[in-house]
Short mmCIF file of C-alpha atoms in Angstrom, two decimals:
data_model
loop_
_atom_site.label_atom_id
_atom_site.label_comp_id
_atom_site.label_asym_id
_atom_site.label_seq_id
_atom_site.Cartn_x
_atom_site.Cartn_y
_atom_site.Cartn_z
CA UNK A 15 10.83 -18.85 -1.61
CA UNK A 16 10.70 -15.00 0.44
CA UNK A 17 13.44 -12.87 0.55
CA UNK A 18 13.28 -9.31 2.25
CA UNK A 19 14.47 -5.76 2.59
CA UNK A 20 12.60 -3.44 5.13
CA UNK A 21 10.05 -2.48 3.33
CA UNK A 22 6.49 -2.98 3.73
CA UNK A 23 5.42 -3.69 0.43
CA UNK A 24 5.86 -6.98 -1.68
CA UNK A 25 6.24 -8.39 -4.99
CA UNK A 26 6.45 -11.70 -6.78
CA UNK A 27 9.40 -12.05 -9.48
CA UNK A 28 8.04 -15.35 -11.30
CA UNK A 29 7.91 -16.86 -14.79
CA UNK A 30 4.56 -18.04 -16.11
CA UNK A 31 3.31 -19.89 -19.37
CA UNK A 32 0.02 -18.25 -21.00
CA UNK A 33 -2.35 -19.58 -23.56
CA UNK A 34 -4.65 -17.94 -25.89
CA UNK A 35 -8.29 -19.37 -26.14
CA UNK A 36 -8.09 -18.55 -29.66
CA UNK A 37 -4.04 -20.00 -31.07
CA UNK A 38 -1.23 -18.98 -29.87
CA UNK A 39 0.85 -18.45 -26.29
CA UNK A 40 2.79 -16.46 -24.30
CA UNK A 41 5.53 -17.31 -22.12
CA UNK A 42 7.75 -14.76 -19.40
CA UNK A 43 10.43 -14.93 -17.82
CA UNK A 44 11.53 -12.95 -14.36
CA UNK A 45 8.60 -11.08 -14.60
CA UNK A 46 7.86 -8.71 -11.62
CA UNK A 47 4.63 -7.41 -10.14
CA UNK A 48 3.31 -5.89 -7.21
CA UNK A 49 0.53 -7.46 -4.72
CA UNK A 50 -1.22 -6.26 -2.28
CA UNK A 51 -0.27 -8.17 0.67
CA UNK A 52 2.49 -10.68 1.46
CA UNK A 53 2.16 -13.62 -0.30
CA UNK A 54 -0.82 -14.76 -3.09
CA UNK A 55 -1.79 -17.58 -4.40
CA UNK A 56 -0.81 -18.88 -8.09
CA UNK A 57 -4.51 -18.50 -9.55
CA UNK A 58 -4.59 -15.14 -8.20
CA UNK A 59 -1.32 -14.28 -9.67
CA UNK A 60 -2.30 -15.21 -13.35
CA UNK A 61 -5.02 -13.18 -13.09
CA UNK A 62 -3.19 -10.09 -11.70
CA UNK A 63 -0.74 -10.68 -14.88
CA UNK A 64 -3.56 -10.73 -17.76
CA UNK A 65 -4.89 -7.65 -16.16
CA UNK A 66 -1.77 -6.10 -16.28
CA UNK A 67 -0.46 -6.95 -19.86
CA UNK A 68 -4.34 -6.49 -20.75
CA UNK A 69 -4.66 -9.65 -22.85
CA UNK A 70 -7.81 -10.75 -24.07
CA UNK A 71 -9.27 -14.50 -24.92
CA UNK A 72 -6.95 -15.58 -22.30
CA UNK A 73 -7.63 -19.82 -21.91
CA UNK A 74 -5.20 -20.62 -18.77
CA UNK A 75 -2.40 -19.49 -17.07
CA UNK A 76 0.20 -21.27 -15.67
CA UNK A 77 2.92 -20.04 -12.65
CA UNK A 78 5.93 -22.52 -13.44
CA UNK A 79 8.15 -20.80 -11.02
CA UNK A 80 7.41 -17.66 -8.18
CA UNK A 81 9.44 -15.66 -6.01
CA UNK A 82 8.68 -13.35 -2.96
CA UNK A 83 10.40 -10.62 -2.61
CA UNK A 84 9.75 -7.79 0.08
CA UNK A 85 10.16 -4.48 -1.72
CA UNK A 86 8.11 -1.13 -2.66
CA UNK A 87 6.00 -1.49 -5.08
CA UNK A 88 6.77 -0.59 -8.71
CA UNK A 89 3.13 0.73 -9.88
CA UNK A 90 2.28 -2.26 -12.01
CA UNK A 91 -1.19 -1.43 -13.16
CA UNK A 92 -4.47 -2.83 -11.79
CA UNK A 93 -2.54 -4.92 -9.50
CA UNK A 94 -3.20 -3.19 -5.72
CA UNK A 95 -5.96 -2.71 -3.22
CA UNK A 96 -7.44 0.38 -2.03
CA UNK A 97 -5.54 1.42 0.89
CA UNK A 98 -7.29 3.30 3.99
CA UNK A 99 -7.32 7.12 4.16
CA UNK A 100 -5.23 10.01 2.97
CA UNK A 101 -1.56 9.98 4.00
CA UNK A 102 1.26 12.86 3.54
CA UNK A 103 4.44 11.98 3.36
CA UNK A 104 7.02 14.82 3.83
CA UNK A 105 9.66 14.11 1.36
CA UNK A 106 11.60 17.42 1.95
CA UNK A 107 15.66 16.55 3.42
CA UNK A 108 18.61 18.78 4.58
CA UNK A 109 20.03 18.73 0.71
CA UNK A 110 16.39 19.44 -0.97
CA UNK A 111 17.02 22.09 -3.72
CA UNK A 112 14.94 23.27 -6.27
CA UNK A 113 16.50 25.16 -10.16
CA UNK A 114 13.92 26.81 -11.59
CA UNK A 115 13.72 27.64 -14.89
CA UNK A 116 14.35 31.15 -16.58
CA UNK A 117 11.48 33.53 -16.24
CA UNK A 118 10.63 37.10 -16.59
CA UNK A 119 11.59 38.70 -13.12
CA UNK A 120 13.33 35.89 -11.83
CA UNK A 121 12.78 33.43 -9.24
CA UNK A 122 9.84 30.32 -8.69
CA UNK A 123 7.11 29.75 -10.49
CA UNK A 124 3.63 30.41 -9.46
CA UNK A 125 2.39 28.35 -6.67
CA UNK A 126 -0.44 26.67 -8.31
CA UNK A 127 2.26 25.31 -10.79
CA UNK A 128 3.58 23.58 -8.15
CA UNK A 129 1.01 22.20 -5.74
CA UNK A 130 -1.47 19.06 -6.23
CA UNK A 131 -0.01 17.64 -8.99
CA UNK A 132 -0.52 13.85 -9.50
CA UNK A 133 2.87 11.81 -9.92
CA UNK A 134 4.49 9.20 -12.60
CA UNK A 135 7.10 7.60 -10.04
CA UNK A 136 9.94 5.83 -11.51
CA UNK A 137 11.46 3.63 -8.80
CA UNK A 138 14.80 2.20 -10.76
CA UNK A 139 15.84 0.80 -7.23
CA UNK A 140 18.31 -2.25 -8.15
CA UNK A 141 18.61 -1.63 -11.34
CA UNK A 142 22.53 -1.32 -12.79
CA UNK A 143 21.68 1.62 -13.91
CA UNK A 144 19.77 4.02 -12.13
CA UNK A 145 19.07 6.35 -14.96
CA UNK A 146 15.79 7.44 -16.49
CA UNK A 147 15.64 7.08 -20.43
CA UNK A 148 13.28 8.04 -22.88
CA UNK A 149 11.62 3.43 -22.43
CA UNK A 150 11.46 3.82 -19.18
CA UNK A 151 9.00 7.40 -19.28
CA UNK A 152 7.45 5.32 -22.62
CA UNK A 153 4.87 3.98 -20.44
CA UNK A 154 3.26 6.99 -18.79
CA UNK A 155 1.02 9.77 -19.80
CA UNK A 156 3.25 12.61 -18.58
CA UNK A 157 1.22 15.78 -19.51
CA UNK A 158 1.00 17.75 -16.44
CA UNK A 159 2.69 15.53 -14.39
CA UNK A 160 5.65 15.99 -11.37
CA UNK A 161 7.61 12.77 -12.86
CA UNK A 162 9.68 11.29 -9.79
CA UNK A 163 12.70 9.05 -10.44
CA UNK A 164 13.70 7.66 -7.08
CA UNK A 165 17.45 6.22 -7.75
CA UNK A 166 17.97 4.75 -4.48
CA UNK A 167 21.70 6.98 -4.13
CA UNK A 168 22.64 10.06 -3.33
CA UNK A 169 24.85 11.02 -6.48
CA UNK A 170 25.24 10.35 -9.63
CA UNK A 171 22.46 11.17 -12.57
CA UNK A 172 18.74 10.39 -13.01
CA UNK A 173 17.61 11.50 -16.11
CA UNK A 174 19.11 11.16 -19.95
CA UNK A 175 18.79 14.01 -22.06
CA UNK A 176 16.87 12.62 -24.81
CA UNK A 177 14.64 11.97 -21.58
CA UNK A 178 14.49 15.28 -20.82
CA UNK A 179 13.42 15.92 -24.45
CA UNK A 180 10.86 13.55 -23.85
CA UNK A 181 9.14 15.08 -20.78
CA UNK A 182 9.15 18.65 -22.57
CA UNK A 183 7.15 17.25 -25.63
CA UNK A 184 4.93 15.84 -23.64
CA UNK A 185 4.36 18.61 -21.26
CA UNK A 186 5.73 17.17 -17.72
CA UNK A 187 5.52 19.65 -15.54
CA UNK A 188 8.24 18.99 -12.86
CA UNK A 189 10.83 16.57 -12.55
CA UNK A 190 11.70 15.52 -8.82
CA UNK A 191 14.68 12.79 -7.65
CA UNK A 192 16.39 11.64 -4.41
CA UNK A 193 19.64 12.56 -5.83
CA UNK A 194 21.41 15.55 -5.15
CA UNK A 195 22.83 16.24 -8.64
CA UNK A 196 21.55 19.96 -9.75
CA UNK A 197 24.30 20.15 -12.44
CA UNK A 198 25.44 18.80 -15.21
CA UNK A 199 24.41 18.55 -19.08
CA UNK A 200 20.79 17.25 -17.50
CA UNK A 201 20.40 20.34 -15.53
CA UNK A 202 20.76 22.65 -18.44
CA UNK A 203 18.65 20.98 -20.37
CA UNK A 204 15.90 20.67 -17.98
CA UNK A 205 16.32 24.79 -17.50
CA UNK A 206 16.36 24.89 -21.51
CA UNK A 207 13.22 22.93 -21.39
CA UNK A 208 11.49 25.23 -18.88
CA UNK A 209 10.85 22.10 -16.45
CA UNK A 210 12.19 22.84 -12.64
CA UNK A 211 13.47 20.06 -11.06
CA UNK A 212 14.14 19.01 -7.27
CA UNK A 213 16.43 17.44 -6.48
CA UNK A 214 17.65 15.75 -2.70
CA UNK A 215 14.36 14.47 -1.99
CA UNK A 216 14.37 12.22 0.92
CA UNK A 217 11.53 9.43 1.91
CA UNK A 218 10.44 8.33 -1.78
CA UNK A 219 9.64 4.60 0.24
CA UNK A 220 7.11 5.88 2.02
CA UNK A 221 5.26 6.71 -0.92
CA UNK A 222 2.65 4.27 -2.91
CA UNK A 223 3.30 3.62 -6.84
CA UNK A 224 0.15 5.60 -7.89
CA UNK A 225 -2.22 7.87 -6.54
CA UNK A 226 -0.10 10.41 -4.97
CA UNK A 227 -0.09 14.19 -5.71
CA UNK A 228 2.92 16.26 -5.51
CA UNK A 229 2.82 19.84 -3.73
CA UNK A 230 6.39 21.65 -3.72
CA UNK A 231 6.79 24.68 -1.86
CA UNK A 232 9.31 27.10 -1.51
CA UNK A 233 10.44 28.98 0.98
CA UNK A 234 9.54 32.78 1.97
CA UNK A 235 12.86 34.64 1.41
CA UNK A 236 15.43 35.49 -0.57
CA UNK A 237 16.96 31.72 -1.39
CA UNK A 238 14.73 30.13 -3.42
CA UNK A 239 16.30 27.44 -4.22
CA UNK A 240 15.27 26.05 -0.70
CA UNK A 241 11.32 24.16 -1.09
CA UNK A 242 9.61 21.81 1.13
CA UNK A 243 8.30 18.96 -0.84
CA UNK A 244 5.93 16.62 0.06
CA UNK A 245 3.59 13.95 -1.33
CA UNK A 246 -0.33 13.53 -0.26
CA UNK A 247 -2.19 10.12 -1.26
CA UNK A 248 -5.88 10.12 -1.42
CA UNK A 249 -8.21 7.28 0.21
CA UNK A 250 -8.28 5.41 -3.43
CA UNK A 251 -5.00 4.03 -3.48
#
């Protein structure tokens, strides 16, 4: 079975049975990955599942039930091809803002805290919820990263604050989201934190679920609030 949004990326929602070489199974259910084209075949997909749960002494898999479903991809790991080239995508809309945090004399930080920095993108896209916790960052390394939460609306929150707490200890450097809330109990304590966030970002689809580097750039003049953003992918992914 296919179904389809406009996207040009796919994934398979499918349950599968797994057995251990050594005692023992595994069995899931709904499970979602990315491939990298439109459709692949059920050996294929077993394999692209043990790689990404990274099981060991792995005897068979079985696919008891698969789904295609057109839709960007989520970043499941060691699950795409290599792409072809670099791309930049210019994520930067009419309601892009940027809060900085407090520093001496005011104003952004400096520019090589802000450009070339590779990106953890969230994409909670269908989810009830569309709000980042402190699970959903548990998978990532997010030490110098610009963390991306693409929500998939315009309003509302993306981040919890004990998610917020989360990116601080771990040293994130940026936080970045497609909705346009810059206020709010998250706000302040991203600015407590000392992590600036954008917010407004437009044309998170165009972007591939790893291997992209973050550059964020603000304006010359006396707004700075006002930054054009925009994502660069290298010829690996």
């Amino acid at each position: 079975m296919t179904t389809g949004t406009s996207s040009g990326q796919w994934r398979v929602d499918f349950d599968a049975e797994i057995v251990f070489s050594n005692g023992g199974a595994l069995q899931t259910q709904g499970f979602r990955l990315d491939i990298p084209g439109d459709d692949i075949a059920d050996g294929e997909l077993g394999e692209l599942l043990v790689r990404h749960l990274g099981l060991l002494m792995v005897g068979s898999t079985k696919i008891t039930r698969r789904e295609l479903l057109q839709e960007p991809h989520k970043g499941s790991r060691h699950t795409v091809a290599p792409g072809s080239g670099r791309r930049t995508a210019d994520l930067t809309g009419p309601e892009t803002r940027a809060a900085w945090p407090a520093a001496p004399g005011g104003g952004a930080p400096a520019l090589a805290g802000l450009v070339d920095l590779p990106v953890v993108l969230l994409r909670l896209l269908g989810a009830g919820r569309p709000v980042a916790d402190r699970l959903a960052l548990a998978p990532f390394d997010l030490a110098g990263h610009a963390v991306v939460v693409q929500t998939g609306r315009q309003d509302g929150p993306y981040l919890t604050e004990d998610a917020v707490e989360l990116l601080a200890g771990q040293g994130a450097a940026l936080v970045a989201t497609d909705s346009r809330q810059g206020d709010g109990p998250v706000a302040r304590a991203l600015a407590a934190a000392g992590l600036p966030a954008l917010t407004g970002l437009t044309g998170l689809e165009e972007l591939p679920a790893t291997g992209v580097r973050l550059h964020a750039v603000p304006f010359p003049g006396p707004d700075d609030t006002l930054t054009r953003v925009y994502g660069v992918t290298d010829d690996q992914h």
